[in-house]
């Protein structure tokens, strides 16, 4: 007896057998029941999701005379012939090898003949996008006014390559990738019927490798059974399919989260000793951090197909890292993926990436840096700073100058301007003043200050906080000696920033990051070189 592979043996024979495409099968069943059968259909979708299988079932349903409407009986001569592929009324044509205009002309000649036993002649053209443009043009007239006894079913993995003139003459159905949980359920059913012993975790690994394709999942299961026999261990699946061990991936993510760079280097060494593909490992690691983020956002997400123990460990690691750090990990992994793909030294690049990932947790975020600078600035401006010398304690108080509060004399008020106001704010809060220097002054009226947001993303959203805006109004009122209001206008109305280089001209002229500006302000520092690293002349 000739062995029949699982993908063919378990091919759907009725609409109810089709997995994950209920939105299509239900529509086609209703169309057959109500005798609303179109003359042409186009089935689009990824490989192995059921396009040609549904086309066959549909051909049986419209030609079956024994079963219930919409459900083929699979026992009448017509159904049995279609199932075996010997039906004269149902022709399956490979669009890749019969793509020329001569083949289409021959098809046009054959459709004139009436069906031999069924109600309709059905032409199933697989990979129809492979037809040449002249061949498509030859089909146009036939599709527009087809004989009543002919039905066309086109299947393709690239619907966008089919000419619009063809699409407009067909009913289009888009097949979805089959969800992993549906694949696992179907594989469990097959294993039960065939007498295979395999864990749900192992089936989940096969489903993930299949990437939404039922045919691929069944072929992978067939491959695993051929290697191990009827009893399959999880480790065997990883060996035969070249899939990364989940424990190794989980160990790597934990080392990254804990900031253990030596552990990361040890894992890379093990990957090379085991002979794993570094790119496959990298993709698995990206999936792991994606799953960590999903477990925090939606713990019950159905795409996290794994055992309870794995789910618990995933949740534990996710809570250790936090969502913000997980996003940083993913951003870095995505940004460096191309480097690993193009390099001739994958081990070196992988080690560099993992070390960088493990060090991310020790780096302060921008908000943390700004908060620390504000605390440091507050300590400098609270008053005198005590200094201890060898001769005894002494106090050094900050001398009045740029950061001293403005005098309140009448003559002084008349000459107050935006630059003076920025100096005044600097005496109150250097980080706050640095943010304002990234904004643009639009207008300065007796009781109104009009500002436009700067280009810096952080600065542009700084005054969205009501407390900060209230603080700015207080500074304006104190400086100008009367009640002032703040109005934020559109950026395109803004004048150039009212900031000119002074003593520390290079620092003022260059749009430096906020934390660097804050450090320069607090410690009265200067930049000793230009942007290109040349010595300052």
Short mmCIF file of C-alpha atoms in Angstrom, two decimals:
data_model
loop_
_atom_site.label_atom_id
_atom_site.label_comp_id
_atom_site.label_asym_id
_atom_site.label_seq_id
_atom_site.Cartn_x
_atom_site.Cartn_y
_atom_site.Cartn_z
CA UNK A 1 0.00 0.00 0.00
CA UNK A 2 1.36 3.39 -1.02
CA UNK A 3 1.87 5.78 1.91
CA UNK A 4 -0.21 8.95 1.77
CA UNK A 5 1.28 12.00 3.47
CA UNK A 6 -0.72 13.68 6.22
CA UNK A 7 -1.28 16.86 4.19
CA UNK A 8 -3.15 14.85 1.52
CA UNK A 9 -4.78 12.36 3.84
CA UNK A 10 -6.28 15.12 6.00
CA UNK A 11 -7.24 17.43 3.15
CA UNK A 12 -10.72 18.92 3.82
CA UNK A 13 -13.54 17.09 2.06
CA UNK A 14 -16.42 19.28 3.25
CA UNK A 15 -16.63 22.95 4.25
CA UNK A 16 -16.80 22.04 7.95
CA UNK A 17 -13.33 20.46 7.72
CA UNK A 18 -11.67 23.70 6.66
CA UNK A 19 -9.78 25.29 9.58
CA UNK A 20 -9.69 29.03 10.24
CA UNK A 21 -11.61 30.23 7.16
CA UNK A 22 -15.18 30.28 8.47
CA UNK A 23 -15.87 33.70 6.95
CA UNK A 24 -15.38 32.16 3.49
CA UNK A 25 -16.81 28.67 3.90
CA UNK A 26 -20.05 29.97 5.41
CA UNK A 27 -20.50 32.43 2.54
CA UNK A 28 -19.95 29.72 -0.09
CA UNK A 29 -22.30 27.29 1.67
CA UNK A 30 -25.05 29.90 1.72
CA UNK A 31 -24.43 30.72 -1.95
CA UNK A 32 -24.94 27.06 -2.89
CA UNK A 33 -28.04 26.71 -0.70
CA UNK A 34 -29.67 29.78 -2.22
CA UNK A 35 -28.42 29.01 -5.75
CA UNK A 36 -26.54 32.32 -5.95
CA UNK A 37 -23.42 30.93 -7.59
CA UNK A 38 -21.20 33.46 -9.35
CA UNK A 39 -19.45 32.64 -12.61
CA UNK A 40 -15.93 33.44 -11.33
CA UNK A 41 -14.20 33.46 -7.94
CA UNK A 42 -10.73 34.56 -6.90
CA UNK A 43 -9.20 33.03 -3.76
CA UNK A 44 -6.16 34.91 -2.45
CA UNK A 45 -3.95 34.22 0.54
CA UNK A 46 -0.69 32.76 1.83
CA UNK A 47 0.49 29.27 1.00
CA UNK A 48 -1.19 26.28 2.62
CA UNK A 49 -4.23 28.09 4.04
CA UNK A 50 -6.84 26.14 2.04
CA UNK A 51 -7.41 27.95 -1.26
CA UNK A 52 -7.39 24.98 -3.64
CA UNK A 53 -8.95 22.70 -1.01
CA UNK A 54 -11.92 25.04 -0.68
CA UNK A 55 -12.09 25.26 -4.48
CA UNK A 56 -12.40 21.47 -4.70
CA UNK A 57 -15.03 21.30 -1.97
CA UNK A 58 -16.97 24.07 -3.70
CA UNK A 59 -16.79 22.19 -7.02
CA UNK A 60 -18.19 19.10 -5.29
CA UNK A 61 -20.92 21.11 -3.56
CA UNK A 62 -22.29 22.63 -6.78
CA UNK A 63 -22.19 19.30 -8.65
CA UNK A 64 -23.39 16.96 -5.88
CA UNK A 65 -26.98 15.75 -6.28
CA UNK A 66 -27.23 13.47 -3.24
CA UNK A 67 -26.12 15.52 -0.26
CA UNK A 68 -27.75 18.45 1.48
CA UNK A 69 -27.46 21.80 -0.32
CA UNK A 70 -24.06 23.31 0.46
CA UNK A 71 -22.60 20.05 1.80
CA UNK A 72 -21.20 17.42 -0.61
CA UNK A 73 -22.01 13.82 0.22
CA UNK A 74 -18.60 12.43 -0.86
CA UNK A 75 -20.31 9.16 -1.83
CA UNK A 76 -21.89 9.90 -5.19
CA UNK A 77 -19.87 9.30 -8.41
CA UNK A 78 -19.40 13.03 -9.00
CA UNK A 79 -17.95 13.68 -5.52
CA UNK A 80 -15.71 10.61 -5.64
CA UNK A 81 -14.32 11.56 -9.05
CA UNK A 82 -13.53 15.10 -7.89
CA UNK A 83 -11.89 13.77 -4.72
CA UNK A 84 -9.68 11.41 -6.70
CA UNK A 85 -8.86 14.08 -9.30
CA UNK A 86 -10.30 12.10 -12.22
CA UNK A 87 -13.43 14.16 -12.85
CA UNK A 88 -13.74 15.34 -16.44
CA UNK A 89 -15.98 18.23 -15.40
CA UNK A 90 -13.46 19.68 -12.92
CA UNK A 91 -10.13 20.72 -14.41
CA UNK A 92 -7.21 21.89 -12.24
CA UNK A 93 -4.74 23.97 -14.23
CA UNK A 94 -1.31 25.11 -13.04
CA UNK A 95 -1.02 28.76 -13.99
CA UNK A 96 2.78 28.67 -13.78
CA UNK A 97 3.22 25.99 -16.47
CA UNK A 98 0.16 26.86 -18.59
CA UNK A 99 0.62 30.58 -18.71
CA UNK A 100 0.63 31.40 -22.41
CA UNK A 101 -2.07 32.65 -24.71
CA UNK A 102 -2.22 29.34 -26.61
CA UNK A 103 -3.27 27.44 -23.48
CA UNK A 104 -5.98 30.01 -22.76
CA UNK A 105 -7.26 29.77 -26.34
CA UNK A 106 -7.50 26.01 -25.93
CA UNK A 107 -9.41 26.51 -22.69
CA UNK A 108 -11.84 28.85 -24.45
CA UNK A 109 -12.52 26.16 -27.03
CA UNK A 110 -13.17 23.50 -24.39
CA UNK A 111 -15.65 25.51 -22.34
CA UNK A 112 -18.16 25.28 -25.16
CA UNK A 113 -18.85 21.64 -24.30
CA UNK A 114 -21.52 20.76 -21.75
CA UNK A 115 -20.61 18.86 -18.54
CA UNK A 116 -20.58 15.08 -18.83
CA UNK A 117 -22.24 14.17 -15.52
CA UNK A 118 -22.52 17.14 -13.18
CA UNK A 119 -24.30 20.48 -13.39
CA UNK A 120 -21.24 22.62 -14.09
CA UNK A 121 -17.83 22.48 -15.66
CA UNK A 122 -15.39 23.97 -13.13
CA UNK A 123 -11.94 25.31 -14.03
CA UNK A 124 -9.58 25.77 -11.08
CA UNK A 125 -6.51 27.79 -12.13
CA UNK A 126 -3.84 27.76 -9.41
CA UNK A 127 -1.26 30.58 -9.18
CA UNK A 128 -3.26 32.54 -11.71
CA UNK A 129 -1.01 35.58 -11.29
CA UNK A 130 1.64 33.70 -13.30
CA UNK A 131 -0.36 34.03 -16.52
CA UNK A 132 1.02 36.39 -19.13
CA UNK A 133 -0.75 39.65 -19.92
CA UNK A 134 -1.93 38.40 -23.36
CA UNK A 135 -3.34 35.30 -21.63
CA UNK A 136 -5.25 37.49 -19.18
CA UNK A 137 -6.57 39.57 -22.05
CA UNK A 138 -7.78 36.41 -23.78
CA UNK A 139 -9.78 35.56 -20.65
CA UNK A 140 -11.56 38.91 -20.41
CA UNK A 141 -14.39 38.25 -22.84
CA UNK A 142 -14.98 34.76 -21.47
CA UNK A 143 -15.20 36.08 -17.90
CA UNK A 144 -17.52 38.89 -18.92
CA UNK A 145 -20.03 36.65 -20.73
CA UNK A 146 -19.28 33.05 -19.71
CA UNK A 147 -21.48 30.09 -20.64
CA UNK A 148 -24.02 29.30 -17.93
CA UNK A 149 -22.55 25.83 -17.36
CA UNK A 150 -18.98 27.06 -16.66
CA UNK A 151 -17.52 28.30 -13.37
CA UNK A 152 -14.00 29.65 -12.86
CA UNK A 153 -12.08 29.53 -9.58
CA UNK A 154 -8.74 31.34 -9.52
CA UNK A 155 -6.26 30.79 -6.67
CA UNK A 156 -3.21 32.97 -6.06
CA UNK A 157 -0.71 33.95 -3.40
CA UNK A 158 -0.29 37.39 -5.01
CA UNK A 159 -3.70 38.91 -5.78
CA UNK A 160 -2.14 42.32 -6.42
CA UNK A 161 -0.42 40.90 -9.52
CA UNK A 162 -3.74 39.99 -11.12
CA UNK A 163 -4.94 42.72 -13.52
CA UNK A 164 -7.75 44.91 -12.26
CA UNK A 165 -9.82 44.00 -15.31
CA UNK A 166 -9.80 40.37 -14.12
CA UNK A 167 -10.44 41.23 -10.47
CA UNK A 168 -13.49 43.30 -11.36
CA UNK A 169 -15.08 40.26 -13.02
CA UNK A 170 -14.62 37.95 -10.01
CA UNK A 171 -15.90 37.57 -6.49
CA UNK A 172 -12.78 37.93 -4.36
CA UNK A 173 -12.19 36.03 -1.11
CA UNK A 174 -9.08 36.67 0.99
CA UNK A 175 -7.90 33.69 3.04
CA UNK A 176 -6.30 34.49 6.39
CA UNK A 177 -3.30 32.87 7.99
CA UNK A 178 -4.56 30.23 10.41
CA UNK A 179 -4.11 31.25 14.09
CA UNK A 180 -1.58 29.13 16.04
CA UNK A 181 -4.21 27.89 18.48
CA UNK A 182 -6.33 26.56 15.59
CA UNK A 183 -3.30 24.81 14.12
CA UNK A 184 -2.56 23.16 17.47
CA UNK A 185 -6.15 21.93 17.82
CA UNK A 186 -6.09 20.40 14.33
CA UNK A 187 -2.70 18.77 14.93
CA UNK A 188 -3.99 17.32 18.22
CA UNK A 189 -6.94 15.84 16.33
CA UNK A 190 -4.62 14.29 13.74
CA UNK A 191 -2.33 12.84 16.43
CA UNK A 192 -5.28 11.31 18.26
CA UNK A 193 -6.61 9.65 15.12
CA UNK A 194 -3.19 8.47 13.93
CA UNK A 195 -2.00 7.28 17.35
CA UNK A 196 0.90 9.72 17.76
CA UNK A 197 2.14 10.77 21.21
CA UNK A 198 3.32 14.38 21.30
CA UNK A 199 2.95 17.13 23.90
CA UNK A 200 0.91 20.25 23.35
CA UNK A 201 4.10 22.27 23.78
CA UNK A 202 5.69 20.35 20.93
CA UNK A 203 2.66 20.94 18.73
CA UNK A 204 2.83 24.65 19.56
CA UNK A 205 6.44 24.70 18.33
CA UNK A 206 5.37 23.07 15.05
CA UNK A 207 2.48 25.53 14.70
CA UNK A 208 4.82 28.48 15.23
CA UNK A 209 7.22 27.12 12.60
CA UNK A 210 4.34 26.71 10.11
CA UNK A 211 3.56 30.46 10.25
CA UNK A 212 -0.19 30.10 9.74
CA UNK A 213 -0.05 27.38 7.06
CA UNK A 214 -2.00 24.19 7.73
CA UNK A 215 -0.22 22.31 4.95
CA UNK A 216 3.19 23.30 6.35
CA UNK A 217 2.13 22.25 9.86
CA UNK A 218 0.99 18.82 8.65
CA UNK A 219 4.17 18.36 6.60
CA UNK A 220 6.34 19.28 9.61
CA UNK A 221 4.42 16.83 11.80
CA UNK A 222 4.96 14.14 9.15
CA UNK A 223 8.68 14.92 9.15
CA UNK A 224 8.94 14.71 12.95
CA UNK A 225 7.06 11.40 13.09
CA UNK A 226 9.36 9.94 10.43
CA UNK A 227 12.37 10.87 12.57
CA UNK A 228 11.17 9.80 16.03
CA UNK A 229 8.42 7.26 15.54
CA UNK A 230 5.00 7.50 17.15
CA UNK A 231 6.30 8.90 20.46
CA UNK A 232 7.82 12.35 20.10
CA UNK A 233 9.87 14.27 22.68
CA UNK A 234 10.06 18.07 22.65
CA UNK A 235 13.84 17.99 22.24
CA UNK A 236 13.47 15.83 19.12
CA UNK A 237 11.29 18.50 17.50
CA UNK A 238 13.97 21.14 18.01
CA UNK A 239 16.64 18.83 16.59
CA UNK A 240 14.82 17.73 13.44
CA UNK A 241 13.29 21.11 12.56
CA UNK A 242 16.31 23.23 13.51
CA UNK A 243 14.18 25.24 15.93
CA UNK A 244 15.80 27.08 18.81
CA UNK A 245 15.38 25.48 22.20
CA UNK A 246 12.86 27.54 24.17
CA UNK A 247 14.88 27.12 27.35
CA UNK A 248 17.93 28.63 25.65
CA UNK A 249 15.91 31.61 24.42
CA UNK A 250 14.35 32.11 27.87
CA UNK A 251 17.82 31.88 29.45
CA UNK A 252 19.10 34.54 27.05
CA UNK A 253 16.26 36.97 27.77
CA UNK A 254 16.78 36.49 31.51
CA UNK A 255 20.52 37.21 31.18
CA UNK A 256 19.72 40.40 29.27
CA UNK A 257 17.14 41.55 31.82
CA UNK A 258 19.48 40.81 34.74
CA UNK A 259 22.28 42.70 32.98
CA UNK A 260 24.66 39.74 32.95
CA UNK A 261 27.03 40.40 30.05
CA UNK A 262 29.30 37.39 30.86
CA UNK A 263 26.26 35.12 30.71
CA UNK A 264 25.35 36.56 27.29
CA UNK A 265 28.84 35.77 25.97
CA UNK A 266 28.58 32.24 27.35
CA UNK A 267 25.25 31.74 25.54
CA UNK A 268 26.75 32.91 22.23
CA UNK A 269 29.55 30.39 22.72
CA UNK A 270 27.00 27.61 23.29
CA UNK A 271 25.08 28.64 20.17
CA UNK A 272 28.20 28.19 18.07
CA UNK A 273 29.11 24.91 19.75
CA UNK A 274 25.62 23.52 19.11
CA UNK A 275 25.79 24.66 15.48
CA UNK A 276 22.68 26.85 15.66
CA UNK A 277 22.04 29.44 12.97
CA UNK A 278 22.70 32.86 14.50
CA UNK A 279 20.00 34.51 12.39
CA UNK A 280 17.42 31.94 13.49
CA UNK A 281 18.48 32.54 17.10
CA UNK A 282 18.12 36.30 16.59
CA UNK A 283 14.59 35.94 15.19
CA UNK A 284 13.63 33.69 18.09
CA UNK A 285 15.03 36.24 20.55
CA UNK A 286 12.97 39.00 18.93
CA UNK A 287 9.87 36.81 19.27
CA UNK A 288 10.75 36.20 22.92
CA UNK A 289 10.91 39.91 23.78
CA UNK A 290 7.74 40.50 21.77
CA UNK A 291 6.02 37.81 23.86
CA UNK A 292 7.37 39.38 27.05
CA UNK A 293 5.81 42.72 26.10
CA UNK A 294 2.53 41.08 25.10
CA UNK A 295 2.36 39.19 28.40
CA UNK A 296 2.41 42.53 30.24
CA UNK A 297 -0.08 44.27 27.96
CA UNK A 298 -2.48 41.34 27.47
CA UNK A 299 -1.70 38.29 29.66
CA UNK A 300 -4.50 36.23 28.08
CA UNK A 301 -3.43 36.88 24.48
CA UNK A 302 -4.16 33.83 22.34
CA UNK A 303 -0.93 34.13 20.35
CA UNK A 304 1.05 33.11 23.46
CA UNK A 305 0.63 29.37 22.84
CA UNK A 306 2.76 27.71 25.54
CA UNK A 307 2.58 25.65 28.69
CA UNK A 308 1.49 27.12 32.02
CA UNK A 309 5.05 26.86 33.34
CA UNK A 310 6.46 28.73 30.33
CA UNK A 311 3.73 31.35 30.61
CA UNK A 312 4.51 31.85 34.30
CA UNK A 313 8.24 32.26 33.59
CA UNK A 314 7.44 34.67 30.76
CA UNK A 315 5.32 36.79 33.07
CA UNK A 316 8.04 36.77 35.76
CA UNK A 317 10.70 38.04 33.36
CA UNK A 318 8.33 40.65 31.91
CA UNK A 319 7.60 42.06 35.37
CA UNK A 320 11.33 42.18 36.14
CA UNK A 321 12.00 44.28 33.05
CA UNK A 322 8.91 46.47 32.77
CA UNK A 323 7.22 47.59 29.57
CA UNK A 324 9.50 50.59 28.94
CA UNK A 325 12.69 48.51 29.03
CA UNK A 326 11.11 45.79 26.89
CA UNK A 327 10.31 48.40 24.26
CA UNK A 328 13.94 49.57 24.37
CA UNK A 329 15.12 45.98 23.88
CA UNK A 330 12.82 45.52 20.89
CA UNK A 331 13.84 48.83 19.33
CA UNK A 332 17.50 47.87 19.55
CA UNK A 333 16.90 44.37 18.18
CA UNK A 334 14.94 45.74 15.23
CA UNK A 335 17.54 48.43 14.52
CA UNK A 336 20.45 45.95 14.51
CA UNK A 337 18.77 43.11 12.58
CA UNK A 338 20.15 44.31 9.26
CA UNK A 339 23.68 44.45 10.71
CA UNK A 340 23.51 40.77 11.65
CA UNK A 341 22.06 39.80 8.27
CA UNK A 342 24.71 41.58 6.21
CA UNK A 343 27.83 40.95 8.30
CA UNK A 344 30.55 38.42 7.52
CA UNK A 345 31.24 38.11 11.28
CA UNK A 346 27.86 37.15 12.78
CA UNK A 347 29.32 35.98 16.09
CA UNK A 348 31.00 39.32 16.76
CA UNK A 349 27.88 41.28 15.87
CA UNK A 350 25.66 39.00 17.98
CA UNK A 351 27.97 39.37 20.99
CA UNK A 352 27.98 43.15 20.59
CA UNK A 353 24.19 43.29 20.40
CA UNK A 354 23.67 41.08 23.46
CA UNK A 355 26.19 43.06 25.52
CA UNK A 356 24.47 46.28 24.50
CA UNK A 357 21.10 44.80 25.46
CA UNK A 358 22.40 43.69 28.85
CA UNK A 359 23.71 47.21 29.52
CA UNK A 360 20.47 49.00 28.66
CA UNK A 361 19.09 48.45 32.14
CA UNK A 362 21.96 50.42 33.73
CA UNK A 363 21.44 53.45 31.49
CA UNK A 364 19.28 56.27 32.82
CA UNK A 365 16.34 57.45 30.78
CA UNK A 366 16.18 61.07 29.59
CA UNK A 367 13.54 61.87 32.22
CA UNK A 368 15.72 60.41 35.00
CA UNK A 369 18.71 62.47 33.86
CA UNK A 370 16.66 65.66 33.76
CA UNK A 371 15.22 64.94 37.21
CA UNK A 372 18.70 64.45 38.67
CA UNK A 373 19.89 67.67 37.06
CA UNK A 374 16.94 69.57 38.52
CA UNK A 375 17.82 68.25 41.98
CA UNK A 376 21.46 69.19 41.47
CA UNK A 377 20.53 72.66 40.23
CA UNK A 378 18.26 73.12 43.24
CA UNK A 379 21.15 72.36 45.58
CA UNK A 380 23.28 75.00 43.81
CA UNK A 381 20.62 77.71 44.00
CA UNK A 382 19.33 77.13 47.54
CA UNK A 383 21.99 79.38 49.01
CA UNK A 384 25.54 79.22 50.27
CA UNK A 385 27.61 76.11 49.71
CA UNK A 386 29.75 75.03 52.63
CA UNK A 387 33.33 74.18 51.74
CA UNK A 388 35.83 72.60 54.13
CA UNK A 389 39.52 73.46 53.81
CA UNK A 390 42.63 72.51 55.77
CA UNK A 391 42.43 75.73 57.88
CA UNK A 392 38.83 75.12 58.85
CA UNK A 393 35.29 75.52 57.53
CA UNK A 394 34.43 78.37 55.24
CA UNK A 395 31.34 79.42 53.34
CA UNK A 396 31.30 80.49 49.74
CA UNK A 397 28.13 82.17 48.55
CA UNK A 398 27.19 82.51 44.92
CA UNK A 399 28.01 85.98 43.71
CA UNK A 400 25.26 87.98 42.05
CA UNK A 401 25.46 87.94 38.29
CA UNK A 402 23.55 86.31 35.50
CA UNK A 403 21.43 84.19 37.82
CA UNK A 404 20.57 86.94 40.32
CA UNK A 405 16.93 88.01 40.45
CA UNK A 406 16.30 91.23 38.50
CA UNK A 407 16.05 94.52 40.29
CA UNK A 408 12.66 96.13 40.52
CA UNK A 409 13.52 99.74 39.68
CA UNK A 410 11.34 101.58 37.13
CA UNK A 411 14.17 102.06 34.68
CA UNK A 412 14.98 98.36 34.87
CA UNK A 413 11.37 97.35 34.06
CA UNK A 414 11.25 99.46 30.93
CA UNK A 415 14.24 97.64 29.42
CA UNK A 416 13.11 94.12 30.16
CA UNK A 417 13.01 91.81 27.14
CA UNK A 418 12.87 88.11 26.28
CA UNK A 419 16.62 87.58 26.68
CA UNK A 420 16.49 89.12 30.11
CA UNK A 421 13.53 86.93 30.97
CA UNK A 422 15.46 83.79 29.99
CA UNK A 423 18.31 84.90 32.24
CA UNK A 424 15.81 85.42 35.05
CA UNK A 425 14.36 81.92 34.56
CA UNK A 426 17.90 80.54 34.60
CA UNK A 427 18.32 81.97 38.08
CA UNK A 428 15.23 80.03 39.12
CA UNK A 429 15.69 76.78 37.19
CA UNK A 430 18.39 76.13 34.62
CA UNK A 431 16.67 73.06 33.07
CA UNK A 432 13.44 75.05 32.70
CA UNK A 433 15.30 77.89 30.98
CA UNK A 434 17.08 75.48 28.64
CA UNK A 435 13.73 74.10 27.52
CA UNK A 436 12.46 77.65 26.84
CA UNK A 437 15.54 78.38 24.72
CA UNK A 438 14.33 75.68 22.31
CA UNK A 439 11.02 77.55 21.93
CA UNK A 440 10.57 80.59 19.68
CA UNK A 441 9.23 83.99 20.65
CA UNK A 442 6.45 85.15 18.30
CA UNK A 443 5.27 88.28 20.07
CA UNK A 444 5.84 90.19 23.31
CA UNK A 445 2.94 92.46 24.27
CA UNK A 446 2.34 94.44 27.48
CA UNK A 447 0.35 91.62 29.07
CA UNK A 448 0.85 88.69 26.67
CA UNK A 449 3.75 86.46 25.60
CA UNK A 450 3.24 84.48 22.37
CA UNK A 451 5.42 81.39 21.92
CA UNK A 452 5.84 78.69 19.27
CA UNK A 453 6.99 75.15 20.01
CA UNK A 454 10.55 74.21 19.21
CA UNK A 455 11.74 71.34 17.03
CA UNK A 456 12.95 69.23 19.95
CA UNK A 457 10.30 66.60 20.74
CA UNK A 458 10.77 66.78 24.51
CA UNK A 459 10.78 70.59 24.56
CA UNK A 460 7.71 70.76 22.32
CA UNK A 461 5.64 68.79 24.83
CA UNK A 462 7.20 70.29 27.97
CA UNK A 463 4.47 72.90 28.54
CA UNK A 464 1.67 70.39 27.96
CA UNK A 465 1.90 69.80 31.69
CA UNK A 466 -0.48 72.33 33.38
CA UNK A 467 1.87 72.69 36.37
CA UNK A 468 4.80 73.68 34.15
CA UNK A 469 2.68 76.16 32.23
CA UNK A 470 1.47 77.69 35.50
CA UNK A 471 5.08 77.93 36.62
CA UNK A 472 6.00 79.79 33.40
CA UNK A 473 3.16 82.28 33.91
CA UNK A 474 4.41 82.93 37.45
CA UNK A 475 7.95 83.59 36.17
CA UNK A 476 6.59 86.02 33.54
CA UNK A 477 4.50 87.88 36.10
CA UNK A 478 7.42 88.13 38.53
CA UNK A 479 9.85 89.34 35.89
CA UNK A 480 7.62 91.89 34.16
CA UNK A 481 6.03 93.04 37.43
CA UNK A 482 2.40 92.48 36.35
CA UNK A 483 -0.05 89.76 35.44
CA UNK A 484 1.00 88.08 32.18
CA UNK A 485 -0.61 85.44 29.98
CA UNK A 486 0.98 82.79 27.74
CA UNK A 487 -0.30 81.88 24.28
CA UNK A 488 1.12 79.01 22.20
CA UNK A 489 0.76 79.51 18.43
CA UNK A 490 1.49 77.33 15.39
CA UNK A 491 5.16 76.71 14.69
CA UNK A 492 5.12 78.14 11.16
CA UNK A 493 4.27 81.62 12.54
CA UNK A 494 7.39 81.71 14.66
CA UNK A 495 10.35 83.97 14.14
CA UNK A 496 13.89 82.62 14.40
CA UNK A 497 14.91 81.80 17.97
CA UNK A 498 15.95 84.88 19.94
CA UNK A 499 19.23 83.45 21.07
CA UNK A 500 22.63 84.62 20.00
CA UNK A 501 26.01 83.14 20.80
CA UNK A 502 27.83 84.91 23.57
CA UNK A 503 30.91 83.94 25.46
CA UNK A 504 30.03 80.31 25.13
CA UNK A 505 29.03 80.83 21.51
CA UNK A 506 29.49 77.30 20.28
CA UNK A 507 27.19 75.90 22.97
CA UNK A 508 24.48 78.44 22.20
CA UNK A 509 24.67 78.09 18.43
CA UNK A 510 24.49 74.30 18.38
CA UNK A 511 21.26 72.51 19.30
CA UNK A 512 22.77 70.38 22.03
CA UNK A 513 20.76 67.78 23.95
CA UNK A 514 19.08 69.17 27.06
CA UNK A 515 21.15 67.20 29.62
CA UNK A 516 24.45 68.45 28.10
CA UNK A 517 23.22 72.05 28.20
CA UNK A 518 22.18 71.60 31.83
CA UNK A 519 25.60 70.29 32.84
CA UNK A 520 27.32 73.18 31.03
CA UNK A 521 25.06 75.71 32.77
CA UNK A 522 25.48 74.24 36.25
CA UNK A 523 29.27 73.87 36.10
CA UNK A 524 29.86 77.02 33.97
CA UNK A 525 31.52 74.81 31.34
CA UNK A 526 32.49 75.35 27.71
CA UNK A 527 32.85 73.07 24.69
CA UNK A 528 36.49 73.04 23.60
CA UNK A 529 36.00 71.71 20.04
CA UNK A 530 33.62 71.96 17.11
CA UNK A 531 31.10 69.37 15.99
CA UNK A 532 33.61 67.52 13.85
CA UNK A 533 36.12 67.03 16.62
CA UNK A 534 38.59 69.64 15.34
CA UNK A 535 40.49 71.74 17.82
CA UNK A 536 39.01 75.12 18.59
CA UNK A 537 41.00 77.84 16.91
#
